[in-house]
Structure formats: C-alpha cells, structure tokens
PDB file of C-alpha atoms in Angstrom:
ATOM      1  CA  MET G1225      22.080  -5.004  21.457  1.00  0.00           C
ATOM      2  CA  ALA G1226      20.212  -7.343  19.256  1.00  0.00           C
ATOM      3  CA  THR G1227      21.471  -7.773  15.710  1.00  0.00           C
ATOM      4  CA  TYR G1228      19.291  -8.912  12.845  1.00  0.00           C
ATOM      5  CA  ASP G1229      19.909  -9.769   9.257  1.00  0.00           C
ATOM      6  CA  VAL G1230      16.689  -7.835   8.193  1.00  0.00           C
ATOM      7  CA  VAL G1231      14.371  -5.522   9.907  1.00  0.00           C
ATOM      8  CA  ILE G1232      11.027  -5.256   8.179  1.00  0.00           C
ATOM      9  CA  VAL G1233       8.882  -2.103   8.851  1.00  0.00           C
ATOM     10  CA  GLY G1234       5.181  -2.710   8.380  1.00  0.00           C
ATOM     11  CA  GLY G1235       3.065  -5.724   9.232  1.00  0.00           C
ATOM     12  CA  GLY G1236       0.681  -5.873   6.346  1.00  0.00           C
ATOM     13  CA  PRO G1237       0.541  -8.385   3.519  1.00  0.00           C
ATOM     14  CA  GLY G1238       3.877  -7.212   2.009  1.00  0.00           C
ATOM     15  CA  GLY G1239       5.753  -7.238   5.352  1.00  0.00           C
ATOM     16  CA  LEU G1240       4.331 -10.498   6.434  1.00  0.00           C
ATOM     17  CA  ASN G1241       5.134 -12.301   3.239  1.00  0.00           C
ATOM     18  CA  ALA G1242       8.704 -10.847   3.297  1.00  0.00           C
ATOM     19  CA  ALA G1243       9.022 -12.142   6.795  1.00  0.00           C
ATOM     20  CA  LEU G1244       7.862 -15.669   5.782  1.00  0.00           C
ATOM     21  CA  TYR G1245      10.318 -15.845   2.845  1.00  0.00           C
ATOM     22  CA  LEU G1246      13.185 -14.570   4.931  1.00  0.00           C
ATOM     23  CA  GLY G1247      12.307 -16.808   7.798  1.00  0.00           C
ATOM     24  CA  ARG G1248      12.388 -19.787   5.412  1.00  0.00           C
ATOM     25  CA  GLY G1249      15.724 -18.517   4.224  1.00  0.00           C
ATOM     26  CA  ARG G1250      17.146 -18.933   7.679  1.00  0.00           C
ATOM     27  CA  ARG G1251      17.488 -15.265   8.254  1.00  0.00           C
ATOM     28  CA  ALA G1252      17.327 -13.500  11.622  1.00  0.00           C
ATOM     29  CA  VAL G1253      14.353 -11.239  11.087  1.00  0.00           C
ATOM     30  CA  LEU G1254      12.545  -8.539  13.142  1.00  0.00           C
ATOM     31  CA  LEU G1255       9.098  -7.571  11.888  1.00  0.00           C
ATOM     32  CA  CYS G1256       7.928  -4.238  13.405  1.00  0.00           C
ATOM     33  CA  ASP G1257       4.150  -3.514  13.240  1.00  0.00           C
ATOM     34  CA  ALA G1258       2.794  -0.172  14.444  1.00  0.00           C
ATOM     35  CA  GLY G1259      -0.503  -1.536  14.473  1.00  0.00           C
ATOM     36  CA  THR G1260      -2.063   1.090  12.152  1.00  0.00           C
ATOM     37  CA  PRO G1261      -2.840  -0.862   8.874  1.00  0.00           C
ATOM     38  CA  ARG G1262      -3.794   1.203   5.916  1.00  0.00           C
ATOM     39  CA  ASN G1263      -6.723  -1.161   5.209  1.00  0.00           C
ATOM     40  CA  ALA G1264      -8.060  -0.843   8.803  1.00  0.00           C
ATOM     41  CA  ALA G1265     -11.282   0.627   7.527  1.00  0.00           C
ATOM     42  CA  ALA G1266     -11.944  -2.208   5.131  1.00  0.00           C
ATOM     43  CA  GLU G1267     -14.271  -5.048   6.255  1.00  0.00           C
ATOM     44  CA  HIS G1268     -12.991  -7.611   3.829  1.00  0.00           C
ATOM     45  CA  MET G1269     -10.066  -8.461   1.582  1.00  0.00           C
ATOM     46  CA  HIS G1270     -10.788  -9.578  -1.875  1.00  0.00           C
ATOM     47  CA  GLY G1271      -8.949 -10.977  -4.954  1.00  0.00           C
ATOM     48  CA  PHE G1272      -6.480 -12.968  -2.837  1.00  0.00           C
ATOM     49  CA  GLY G1273      -6.498 -16.485  -3.740  1.00  0.00           C
ATOM     50  CA  SER G1274      -7.626 -18.884  -0.866  1.00  0.00           C
ATOM     51  CA  ARG G1275      -8.334 -15.801   1.207  1.00  0.00           C
ATOM     52  CA  ASP G1276     -11.108 -14.032  -0.775  1.00  0.00           C
ATOM     53  CA  GLY G1277     -13.438 -12.250   1.592  1.00  0.00           C
ATOM     54  CA  ILE G1278     -11.357 -12.587   4.693  1.00  0.00           C
ATOM     55  CA  PRO G1279     -11.246  -9.637   7.230  1.00  0.00           C
ATOM     56  CA  PRO G1280      -7.943  -7.985   7.142  1.00  0.00           C
ATOM     57  CA  SER G1281      -7.407  -8.543  10.888  1.00  0.00           C
ATOM     58  CA  GLU G1282      -7.983 -12.186  10.393  1.00  0.00           C
ATOM     59  CA  PHE G1283      -5.531 -12.294   7.602  1.00  0.00           C
ATOM     60  CA  ARG G1284      -2.815 -10.777   9.835  1.00  0.00           C
ATOM     61  CA  ARG G1285      -3.765 -13.083  12.690  1.00  0.00           C
ATOM     62  CA  ILE G1286      -3.292 -16.163  10.490  1.00  0.00           C
ATOM     63  CA  SER G1287      -0.023 -14.866   8.897  1.00  0.00           C
ATOM     64  CA  ARG G1288       1.430 -14.047  12.375  1.00  0.00           C
ATOM     65  CA  GLU G1289       0.466 -17.498  13.657  1.00  0.00           C
ATOM     66  CA  GLN G1290       2.198 -19.200  10.781  1.00  0.00           C
ATOM     67  CA  LEU G1291       5.365 -17.040  11.314  1.00  0.00           C
ATOM     68  CA  ARG G1292       5.679 -18.725  14.830  1.00  0.00           C
ATOM     69  CA  ALA G1293       6.974 -21.808  13.081  1.00  0.00           C
ATOM     70  CA  TYR G1294      10.147 -19.963  12.447  1.00  0.00           C
ATOM     71  CA  PRO G1295      12.130 -19.177  15.648  1.00  0.00           C
ATOM     72  CA  ASN G1296      14.347 -16.998  13.666  1.00  0.00           C
ATOM     73  CA  VAL G1297      11.500 -14.580  12.991  1.00  0.00           C
ATOM     74  CA  GLU G1298      10.519 -12.151  15.774  1.00  0.00           C
ATOM     75  CA  VAL G1299       7.361  -9.923  15.544  1.00  0.00           C
ATOM     76  CA  ARG G1300       7.097  -6.798  17.665  1.00  0.00           C
ATOM     77  CA  ASP G1301       4.172  -4.499  17.940  1.00  0.00           C
ATOM     78  CA  THR G1302       6.193  -1.268  17.896  1.00  0.00           C
ATOM     79  CA  ARG G1303       6.747   1.756  15.620  1.00  0.00           C
ATOM     80  CA  VAL G1304      10.202   2.377  14.036  1.00  0.00           C
ATOM     81  CA  GLY G1305      11.513   5.867  15.068  1.00  0.00           C
ATOM     82  CA  SER G1306      14.961   6.683  13.702  1.00  0.00           C
ATOM     83  CA  VAL G1307      17.170   4.796  11.259  1.00  0.00           C
ATOM     84  CA  GLU G1308      20.899   5.597  11.078  1.00  0.00           C
ATOM     85  CA  LYS G1309      23.624   4.243   8.791  1.00  0.00           C
ATOM     86  CA  HIS G1310      25.874   1.890  10.872  1.00  0.00           C
ATOM     87  CA  GLU G1311      28.898  -0.199  10.228  1.00  0.00           C
ATOM     88  CA  GLY G1312      27.643  -3.162   8.211  1.00  0.00           C
ATOM     89  CA  GLY G1313      24.069  -1.873   7.804  1.00  0.00           C
ATOM     90  CA  PHE G1314      21.719   0.199   9.955  1.00  0.00           C
ATOM     91  CA  ARG G1315      20.960   1.144  13.560  1.00  0.00           C
ATOM     92  CA  VAL G1316      17.225   1.261  14.205  1.00  0.00           C
ATOM     93  CA  ALA G1317      15.580   2.973  17.071  1.00  0.00           C
ATOM     94  CA  LEU G1318      12.186   1.388  18.053  1.00  0.00           C
ATOM     95  CA  GLY G1319       9.102   2.979  19.657  1.00  0.00           C
ATOM     96  CA  ASP G1320       9.311   0.562  22.602  1.00  0.00           C
ATOM     97  CA  GLY G1321      12.736   2.235  23.712  1.00  0.00           C
ATOM     98  CA  SER G1322      15.051  -0.380  22.276  1.00  0.00           C
ATOM     99  CA  THR G1323      17.677  -0.101  19.565  1.00  0.00           C
ATOM    100  CA  VAL G1324      18.702  -2.905  17.221  1.00  0.00           C
ATOM    101  CA  ASP G1325      21.294  -3.343  14.494  1.00  0.00           C
ATOM    102  CA  THR G1326      20.364  -4.718  11.083  1.00  0.00           C
ATOM    103  CA  ARG G1327      22.310  -5.569   7.914  1.00  0.00           C
ATOM    104  CA  ARG G1328      19.235  -4.782   5.665  1.00  0.00           C
ATOM    105  CA  LEU G1329      16.038  -2.794   6.004  1.00  0.00           C
ATOM    106  CA  LEU G1330      12.819  -3.726   4.131  1.00  0.00           C
ATOM    107  CA  LEU G1331      10.010  -1.110   4.157  1.00  0.00           C
ATOM    108  CA  ALA G1332       6.454  -2.169   3.679  1.00  0.00           C
ATOM    109  CA  VAL G1333       4.638   0.786   5.333  1.00  0.00           C
ATOM    110  CA  GLY G1334       2.072   1.651   2.739  1.00  0.00           C
ATOM    111  CA  MET G1335       0.881   5.192   1.985  1.00  0.00           C
ATOM    112  CA  VAL G1336      -1.014   7.730   4.085  1.00  0.00           C
ATOM    113  CA  ASP G1337      -4.487   8.503   2.555  1.00  0.00           C
ATOM    114  CA  VAL G1338      -5.259  12.100   2.963  1.00  0.00           C
ATOM    115  CA  MET G1339      -9.105  12.404   3.592  1.00  0.00           C
ATOM    116  CA  LEU G1340     -10.848  14.970   1.425  1.00  0.00           C
ATOM    117  CA  ASP G1341     -12.326  17.954   3.314  1.00  0.00           C
ATOM    118  CA  ILE G1342     -15.935  16.918   2.577  1.00  0.00           C
ATOM    119  CA  PRO G1343     -18.327  16.432   5.436  1.00  0.00           C
ATOM    120  CA  GLY G1344     -19.069  12.659   5.767  1.00  0.00           C
ATOM    121  CA  TYR G1345     -16.156  11.538   3.659  1.00  0.00           C
ATOM    122  CA  LYS G1346     -13.965  10.309   6.538  1.00  0.00           C
ATOM    123  CA  GLU G1347     -16.877   8.540   8.236  1.00  0.00           C
ATOM    124  CA  LEU G1348     -17.868   6.724   5.107  1.00  0.00           C
ATOM    125  CA  TRP G1349     -14.250   5.823   4.014  1.00  0.00           C
ATOM    126  CA  GLY G1350     -14.048   1.986   4.080  1.00  0.00           C
ATOM    127  CA  PRO G1351     -17.758   1.084   4.368  1.00  0.00           C
ATOM    128  CA  SER G1352     -19.044   2.955   1.415  1.00  0.00           C
ATOM    129  CA  ILE G1353     -16.234   4.831  -0.127  1.00  0.00           C
ATOM    130  CA  PHE G1354     -13.728   2.663  -1.927  1.00  0.00           C
ATOM    131  CA  GLN G1355     -10.614   3.034  -4.119  1.00  0.00           C
ATOM    132  CA  CYS G1356     -10.475  -0.263  -6.020  1.00  0.00           C
ATOM    133  CA  PRO G1357     -13.341  -1.783  -8.024  1.00  0.00           C
ATOM    134  CA  TYR G1358     -11.507  -5.201  -8.084  1.00  0.00           C
ATOM    135  CA  CYS G1359     -11.387  -5.225  -4.296  1.00  0.00           C
ATOM    136  CA  HIS G1360     -15.037  -3.979  -3.795  1.00  0.00           C
ATOM    137  CA  GLY G1361     -16.953  -3.729  -7.044  1.00  0.00           C
ATOM    138  CA  TRP G1362     -18.476  -7.252  -7.053  1.00  0.00           C
ATOM    139  CA  GLU G1363     -20.282  -6.669  -3.717  1.00  0.00           C
ATOM    140  CA  VAL G1364     -21.880  -3.563  -4.985  1.00  0.00           C
ATOM    141  CA  ARG G1365     -22.486  -4.537  -8.474  1.00  0.00           C
ATOM    142  CA  ASP G1366     -25.671  -3.055 -10.214  1.00  0.00           C
ATOM    143  CA  GLN G1367     -26.152  -0.546  -7.458  1.00  0.00           C
ATOM    144  CA  PRO G1368     -26.184   3.271  -7.855  1.00  0.00           C
ATOM    145  CA  LEU G1369     -22.469   4.134  -7.913  1.00  0.00           C
ATOM    146  CA  GLY G1370     -20.630   7.458  -7.729  1.00  0.00           C
ATOM    147  CA  VAL G1371     -17.118   8.254  -8.971  1.00  0.00           C
ATOM    148  CA  LEU G1372     -15.412  11.243  -7.440  1.00  0.00           C
ATOM    149  CA  LEU G1373     -12.863  12.546  -9.927  1.00  0.00           C
ATOM    150  CA  THR G1374     -11.079  15.720  -9.109  1.00  0.00           C
ATOM    151  CA  GLU G1375      -8.366  15.553 -12.005  1.00  0.00           C
ATOM    152  CA  PRO G1376      -9.501  15.434 -15.651  1.00  0.00           C
ATOM    153  CA  GLN G1377      -6.778  12.846 -16.635  1.00  0.00           C
ATOM    154  CA  TYR G1378      -8.773  10.252 -14.694  1.00  0.00           C
ATOM    155  CA  LEU G1379     -12.077  10.727 -16.359  1.00  0.00           C
ATOM    156  CA  ASP G1380     -11.721   7.401 -18.257  1.00  0.00           C
ATOM    157  CA  HIS G1381     -11.918   5.800 -14.879  1.00  0.00           C
ATOM    158  CA  ALA G1382     -15.716   6.356 -14.950  1.00  0.00           C
ATOM    159  CA  ALA G1383     -15.962   3.724 -17.755  1.00  0.00           C
ATOM    160  CA  VAL G1384     -14.030   1.331 -15.634  1.00  0.00           C
ATOM    161  CA  ILE G1385     -16.530   1.764 -12.731  1.00  0.00           C
ATOM    162  CA  GLN G1386     -19.446   1.484 -15.069  1.00  0.00           C
ATOM    163  CA  ASN G1387     -18.404  -2.109 -15.724  1.00  0.00           C
ATOM    164  CA  TRP G1388     -19.813  -2.947 -12.348  1.00  0.00           C
ATOM    165  CA  SER G1389     -22.974  -0.897 -12.765  1.00  0.00           C
ATOM    166  CA  GLN G1390     -24.682   0.982 -15.512  1.00  0.00           C
ATOM    167  CA  ASP G1391     -26.065   3.364 -12.881  1.00  0.00           C
ATOM    168  CA  THR G1392     -22.897   5.267 -12.550  1.00  0.00           C
ATOM    169  CA  THR G1393     -22.507   9.130 -11.919  1.00  0.00           C
ATOM    170  CA  VAL G1394     -19.322  11.161 -12.067  1.00  0.00           C
ATOM    171  CA  PHE G1395     -18.918  13.927  -9.428  1.00  0.00           C
ATOM    172  CA  THR G1396     -16.144  16.464 -10.279  1.00  0.00           C
ATOM    173  CA  HIS G1397     -16.555  18.457  -7.076  1.00  0.00           C
ATOM    174  CA  GLY G1398     -16.010  21.645  -9.160  1.00  0.00           C
ATOM    175  CA  ALA G1399     -12.387  20.836  -9.287  1.00  0.00           C
ATOM    176  CA  PHE G1400     -11.961  21.420 -13.150  1.00  0.00           C
ATOM    177  CA  ALA G1401     -13.775  22.607 -16.174  1.00  0.00           C
ATOM    178  CA  MET G1402     -15.094  19.820 -18.415  1.00  0.00           C
ATOM    179  CA  THR G1403     -14.700  20.117 -22.169  1.00  0.00           C
ATOM    180  CA  ALA G1404     -17.487  19.608 -24.556  1.00  0.00           C
ATOM    181  CA  GLU G1405     -15.812  16.454 -25.849  1.00  0.00           C
ATOM    182  CA  GLN G1406     -15.558  14.996 -22.361  1.00  0.00           C
ATOM    183  CA  ARG G1407     -19.250  15.742 -21.674  1.00  0.00           C
ATOM    184  CA  GLU G1408     -20.217  14.184 -25.019  1.00  0.00           C
ATOM    185  CA  ARG G1409     -18.319  11.025 -24.079  1.00  0.00           C
ATOM    186  CA  LEU G1410     -19.886  10.531 -20.787  1.00  0.00           C
ATOM    187  CA  GLN G1411     -23.293  11.284 -22.274  1.00  0.00           C
ATOM    188  CA  ALA G1412     -22.807   8.584 -24.971  1.00  0.00           C
ATOM    189  CA  LEU G1413     -21.747   6.112 -22.423  1.00  0.00           C
ATOM    190  CA  GLY G1414     -24.727   6.684 -20.353  1.00  0.00           C
ATOM    191  CA  ILE G1415     -22.661   8.029 -17.401  1.00  0.00           C
ATOM    192  CA  GLY G1416     -24.284  10.744 -15.261  1.00  0.00           C
ATOM    193  CA  LEU G1417     -22.267  13.947 -14.441  1.00  0.00           C
ATOM    194  CA  GLU G1418     -22.516  16.461 -11.603  1.00  0.00           C
ATOM    195  CA  GLU G1419     -20.028  19.226 -11.714  1.00  0.00           C
ATOM    196  CA  GLN G1420     -21.128  21.228  -8.641  1.00  0.00           C
ATOM    197  CA  ARG G1421     -19.005  21.208  -5.445  1.00  0.00           C
ATOM    198  CA  ILE G1422     -20.179  18.528  -2.936  1.00  0.00           C
ATOM    199  CA  ARG G1423     -21.608  20.111   0.138  1.00  0.00           C
ATOM    200  CA  ALA G1424     -21.780  16.826   2.222  1.00  0.00           C
ATOM    201  CA  LEU G1425     -22.119  13.118   1.962  1.00  0.00           C
ATOM    202  CA  HIS G1426     -25.033  11.580   3.805  1.00  0.00           C
ATOM    203  CA  GLY G1427     -25.325   8.119   5.178  1.00  0.00           C
ATOM    204  CA  LYS G1428     -26.202   6.101   8.253  1.00  0.00           C
ATOM    205  CA  ASP G1429     -24.111   3.520  10.029  1.00  0.00           C
ATOM    206  CA  GLY G1430     -21.379   3.777   7.490  1.00  0.00           C
ATOM    207  CA  HIS G1431     -23.731   3.307   4.471  1.00  0.00           C
ATOM    208  CA  LEU G1432     -23.836   6.097   1.947  1.00  0.00           C
ATOM    209  CA  GLU G1433     -27.351   7.323   1.035  1.00  0.00           C
ATOM    210  CA  ALA G1434     -26.936  10.444  -0.885  1.00  0.00           C
ATOM    211  CA  VAL G1435     -24.543  13.036  -2.276  1.00  0.00           C
ATOM    212  CA  GLU G1436     -25.583  16.663  -1.395  1.00  0.00           C
ATOM    213  CA  LEU G1437     -24.455  19.260  -3.986  1.00  0.00           C
ATOM    214  CA  GLU G1438     -23.723  22.900  -3.384  1.00  0.00           C
ATOM    215  CA  ASP G1439     -27.247  24.023  -4.408  1.00  0.00           C
ATOM    216  CA  GLY G1440     -28.812  21.540  -2.014  1.00  0.00           C
ATOM    217  CA  THR G1441     -29.787  18.862  -4.578  1.00  0.00           C
ATOM    218  CA  ARG G1442     -29.340  15.370  -3.296  1.00  0.00           C
ATOM    219  CA  VAL G1443     -28.197  12.550  -5.682  1.00  0.00           C
ATOM    220  CA  ALA G1444     -28.968   9.125  -4.244  1.00  0.00           C
ATOM    221  CA  ARG G1445     -26.014   6.861  -4.367  1.00  0.00           C
ATOM    222  CA  LYS G1446     -25.078   3.673  -2.393  1.00  0.00           C
ATOM    223  CA  VAL G1447     -21.317   3.726  -2.921  1.00  0.00           C
ATOM    224  CA  MET G1448     -18.537   6.228  -3.978  1.00  0.00           C
ATOM    225  CA  PHE G1449     -15.333   5.266  -5.524  1.00  0.00           C
ATOM    226  CA  SER G1450     -12.644   7.871  -4.903  1.00  0.00           C
ATOM    227  CA  ALA G1451      -8.840   7.844  -4.705  1.00  0.00           C
ATOM    228  CA  PRO G1452      -7.836  10.639  -2.241  1.00  0.00           C
ATOM    229  CA  PRO G1453      -4.398  12.107  -2.260  1.00  0.00           C
ATOM    230  CA  GLN G1454      -1.591   9.995  -0.805  1.00  0.00           C
ATOM    231  CA  ARG G1455       1.617  10.883   0.964  1.00  0.00           C
ATOM    232  CA  GLN G1456       4.574   8.887   2.264  1.00  0.00           C
ATOM    233  CA  SER G1457       5.143   8.216   5.886  1.00  0.00           C
ATOM    234  CA  GLU G1458       7.343  10.366   7.946  1.00  0.00           C
ATOM    235  CA  LEU G1459       9.915   7.460   8.100  1.00  0.00           C
ATOM    236  CA  VAL G1460      10.186   7.534   4.357  1.00  0.00           C
ATOM    237  CA  THR G1461      10.622  11.361   4.370  1.00  0.00           C
ATOM    238  CA  ARG G1462      13.402  11.086   7.047  1.00  0.00           C
ATOM    239  CA  LEU G1463      15.225   8.479   5.127  1.00  0.00           C
ATOM    240  CA  GLY G1464      15.383  10.597   2.126  1.00  0.00           C
ATOM    241  CA  LEU G1465      14.534   7.882  -0.374  1.00  0.00           C
ATOM    242  CA  ALA G1466      14.176   8.996  -3.943  1.00  0.00           C
ATOM    243  CA  LEU G1467      10.537   9.429  -5.122  1.00  0.00           C
ATOM    244  CA  ASP G1468       9.019   9.341  -8.618  1.00  0.00           C
ATOM    245  CA  GLU G1469       6.847  12.194 -10.098  1.00  0.00           C
ATOM    246  CA  GLN G1470       3.677  10.678  -8.505  1.00  0.00           C
ATOM    247  CA  GLY G1471       5.378  10.657  -5.084  1.00  0.00           C
ATOM    248  CA  PHE G1472       5.970   6.850  -4.831  1.00  0.00           C
ATOM    249  CA  VAL G1473       9.296   5.438  -3.717  1.00  0.00           C
ATOM    250  CA  LYS G1474      11.538   4.694  -6.731  1.00  0.00           C
ATOM    251  CA  VAL G1475      12.530   1.046  -6.745  1.00  0.00           C
ATOM    252  CA  GLY G1476      14.409  -1.282  -9.019  1.00  0.00           C
ATOM    253  CA  PRO G1477      13.193  -4.747 -10.396  1.00  0.00           C
ATOM    254  CA  VAL G1478      13.414  -6.455  -6.936  1.00  0.00           C
ATOM    255  CA  GLY G1479      12.527  -3.528  -4.659  1.00  0.00           C
ATOM    256  CA  GLU G1480      15.966  -1.685  -4.357  1.00  0.00           C
ATOM    257  CA  THR G1481      15.653   1.960  -3.349  1.00  0.00           C
ATOM    258  CA  SER G1482      18.111   4.890  -3.897  1.00  0.00           C
ATOM    259  CA  VAL G1483      19.719   4.002  -0.485  1.00  0.00           C
ATOM    260  CA  PRO G1484      21.864   0.822  -0.627  1.00  0.00           C
ATOM    261  CA  GLY G1485      20.681  -1.766   1.845  1.00  0.00           C
ATOM    262  CA  ILE G1486      17.053  -0.488   1.937  1.00  0.00           C
ATOM    263  CA  SER G1487      14.299  -2.108  -0.123  1.00  0.00           C
ATOM    264  CA  ALA G1488      10.645  -1.013  -0.352  1.00  0.00           C
ATOM    265  CA  VAL G1489       7.470  -2.983  -1.487  1.00  0.00           C
ATOM    266  CA  GLY G1490       3.760  -2.562  -1.780  1.00  0.00           C
ATOM    267  CA  ASP G1491       1.583   0.464  -1.958  1.00  0.00           C
ATOM    268  CA  MET G1492       4.372   2.912  -1.136  1.00  0.00           C
ATOM    269  CA  THR G1493       6.024   2.081  -4.454  1.00  0.00           C
ATOM    270  CA  THR G1494       3.142   2.011  -6.944  1.00  0.00           C
ATOM    271  CA  ARG G1495      -0.321   3.091  -7.896  1.00  0.00           C
ATOM    272  CA  LEU G1496      -1.166  -0.660  -8.498  1.00  0.00           C
ATOM    273  CA  GLN G1497      -2.178  -1.156  -4.976  1.00  0.00           C
ATOM    274  CA  GLY G1498      -3.708  -4.323  -3.242  1.00  0.00           C
ATOM    275  CA  ALA G1499      -2.951  -7.000  -0.821  1.00  0.00           C
ATOM    276  CA  LEU G1500      -2.005  -9.614  -3.404  1.00  0.00           C
ATOM    277  CA  MET G1501       0.394  -7.245  -5.172  1.00  0.00           C
ATOM    278  CA  ALA G1502       2.069  -6.166  -1.897  1.00  0.00           C
ATOM    279  CA  ALA G1503       2.534  -9.842  -0.831  1.00  0.00           C
ATOM    280  CA  SER G1504       4.078 -10.789  -4.208  1.00  0.00           C
ATOM    281  CA  ALA G1505       6.429  -7.811  -4.037  1.00  0.00           C
ATOM    282  CA  GLY G1506       7.385  -8.747  -0.574  1.00  0.00           C
ATOM    283  CA  ALA G1507       8.251 -12.306  -1.429  1.00  0.00           C
ATOM    284  CA  VAL G1508      10.424 -11.093  -4.455  1.00  0.00           C
ATOM    285  CA  ALA G1509      12.330  -8.526  -2.466  1.00  0.00           C
ATOM    286  CA  ALA G1510      12.841 -10.804   0.455  1.00  0.00           C
ATOM    287  CA  ALA G1511      14.210 -13.604  -1.694  1.00  0.00           C
ATOM    288  CA  MET G1512      16.606 -11.333  -3.630  1.00  0.00           C
ATOM    289  CA  MET G1513      17.654  -9.703  -0.318  1.00  0.00           C
ATOM    290  CA  ASN G1514      18.438 -13.119   1.058  1.00  0.00           C
ATOM    291  CA  HIS G1515      20.440 -14.028  -2.002  1.00  0.00           C
ATOM    292  CA  GLY G1516      22.430 -10.867  -1.568  1.00  0.00           C
ATOM    293  CA  LEU G1517      23.176 -11.671   2.088  1.00  0.00           C
ATOM    294  CA  ILE G1518      24.208 -15.250   1.130  1.00  0.00           C
ATOM    295  CA  GLN G1519      26.705 -14.026  -1.390  1.00  0.00           C
ATOM    296  CA  GLU G1520      28.039 -11.424   1.051  1.00  0.00           C
ATOM    297  CA  ASP G1521      28.610 -14.142   3.624  1.00  0.00           C
ATOM    298  CA  ALA G1522      30.190 -16.449   0.959  1.00  0.00           C
ATOM    299  CA  ASP G1523      32.629 -13.594  -0.057  1.00  0.00           C
ATOM    300  CA  ARG G1524      33.573 -13.108   3.710  1.00  0.00           C
ATOM    301  CA  ARG G1525      34.211 -16.791   4.124  1.00  0.00           C
ATOM    302  CA  TYR G1526      36.306 -16.988   0.940  1.00  0.00           C
ATOM    303  CA  THR G1527      38.497 -14.104   2.035  1.00  0.00           C
ATOM    304  CA  ALA G1528      38.934 -15.637   5.550  1.00  0.00           C
ATOM    305  CA  VAL G1529      40.202 -18.924   3.940  1.00  0.00           C
ATOM    306  CA  THR G1530      42.334 -17.639   1.074  1.00  0.00           C
ATOM    307  CA  GLY G1531      43.321 -14.233   2.278  1.00  0.00           C
ATOM    308  CA  LYS G1532      42.116 -12.840  -1.137  1.00  0.00           C
ATOM    309  CA  PRO G1533      39.329 -10.471  -1.845  1.00  0.00           C
ATOM    310  CA  PRO G1534      36.313 -11.986  -3.618  1.00  0.00           C
ATOM    311  CA  ALA G1535      36.671 -12.171  -7.461  1.00  0.00           C
ATOM    312  CA  SER G1536      34.242  -9.299  -7.949  1.00  0.00           C
ATOM    313  CA  LYS G1537      36.580  -7.033  -5.922  1.00  0.00           C
ATOM    314  CA  GLN G1538      39.959  -8.160  -7.399  1.00  0.00           C
ATOM    315  CA  LYS G1539      41.718  -5.766  -9.661  1.00  0.00           C
ATOM    316  CA  PRO G1540      42.239  -6.863 -13.224  1.00  0.00           C
ATOM    317  CA  HIS G1541      45.802  -7.851 -14.129  1.00  0.00           C
TER     318      HIS G1541
END
C-alpha cells in the first residue's frame, strides 16, 4: 500500500498550489482530482496576477504540467471515498479502487452551489449569472445588470454592483418584505427594484436577455449577480469537521480544522471566495503542514539517538 506524507483532495487553485509548495518541500504528495471543478461553468478566471483572463481548464493544465517537475508529487484523476483514522495518520479509499495511507490530509474541495429553482437559472449560471463582481464585473461594465437578493441583510450589495453599472436593478424574488427605509435608499441611489417573484430567466446561447416576473412583465437585463445557497461536500460531512454559523469549515490561522492532521483551504472555509485567495491559502497551509512534519521527523530522530522524548514531551522536574 502506498504511503504519502500528504494527500490533497481537490485539484483547483488551492489544491494545486498546495501540491506545488509541498512538492518543493520534498514531501511525498498525492493530489486527487475528481474532475468536477466548482468554476467549470466559468469561461475565464480574473484577478489572478499573470493569469488574468485565462480559462480555468488552461490554468489547471499549466499547473499540472509544472507539477511534473517534482517526481515526489503524484496526480490522480480520482474521487476520494472514505477516510479513516489510522496509526500515524489516515487511511484513504480512492474512487479508482485503491487505498493509500497518509500522515496528513489537506482538503481543497470547494463548496457545492445549490441552483435556485427558477427556470433558466441553471442554464445561465456561468455565462450570464455571476457571484463575484471582481471576477466578472469589468467585462460587463455599463451594461444593464440585475442583482438577485433573497435576504435583506445583503441589500447593500446592490450598491457594490452599481459600481460597475449605473443601470442596476434589484430583484427580491418575493423572498422578504422591504421596509420603507430600504426602498428609499435604493431609490436615492438610482437602483431599480422589482419585488415580485421571478417566473423565469430568458436568454439564448447562455446570454441573459430578460427577467420575467410573476405578472408576465419582462425586465431587460444582460447579466445577473447572484449568490445561491452553498453546502459542503459529502466528504466534509462524513469527516464531521466543525462548521461555523454560515456553514463553512472552521479553520485556524494556517488552515487547521477541528480534526488534528486535517487542514482545509479555499472556498470551503470562507465567503471570500476566488482563485487567488484559494491559491494563497493553499500555499500557507502547505508550508505550515510541511514545517509540522519536519519537526515531527526531527523529534523522532532525536529520540532514536538519545533515547529521550523530545523536550516538548518531557515532564518538568
């Protein structure tokens, strides 16, 4: 049975950058990629220095190609099934039928976006429905934009979107009752408001054309910004990792989860989601994970030579 220092679950920017750092740290690494990236519907990545506008598939291809320089890093196109605590780490069952042992586990699996039950929403997700204005706002600047907000605490997001286009309309989909103060603020800012439920989103070839309301009215829009509900992957649920009140995995300063030996990075840990942030978190978690493994190995060598436990485990006199 193969044994690794670290098994990384997830082949997006967070997992790929973690693999790069751990590879350069001379660790035996297995990167497992199920082949279902969260940004699969996106045509381009933006805001990533030196890679602005690159298709996500091309980013992954280049990153994998560069990992080939490190023979201690293995990449497999496979899903991770079960993970069990094992002596010295974890035993990981893979979707290709094999089982491996690892000293540490690093999760970079992202979140699952739950598509809203509005006709046309799923089909337009990616080409015309976006979450992040920093990722996609520049390309649609000054066009007729919509903002789908189903919770009142996020109404201020409308002013954020308006930064990219003065022609911005909020759609509440009938999810909550607006207060007079909230309506007054939107009106003062010049932001349109539609409170009816949305019957359907109409478009052609992935391009949004109009939002049809419950009474049949159609509001012409080119793009919709929307943050659908998110949930953790089944693997995270099975591992029983502690989550915060928003459903993200609770992590420490360098990605440590509630289960010793397991770290998590990227979208699964924060609402601040994006390729660059995930890659950065992957680098930090990987470096600190490597430092921990180095100290663990140093303690073992010290004990083998001296017959004494490491200083951190010695009882005070």
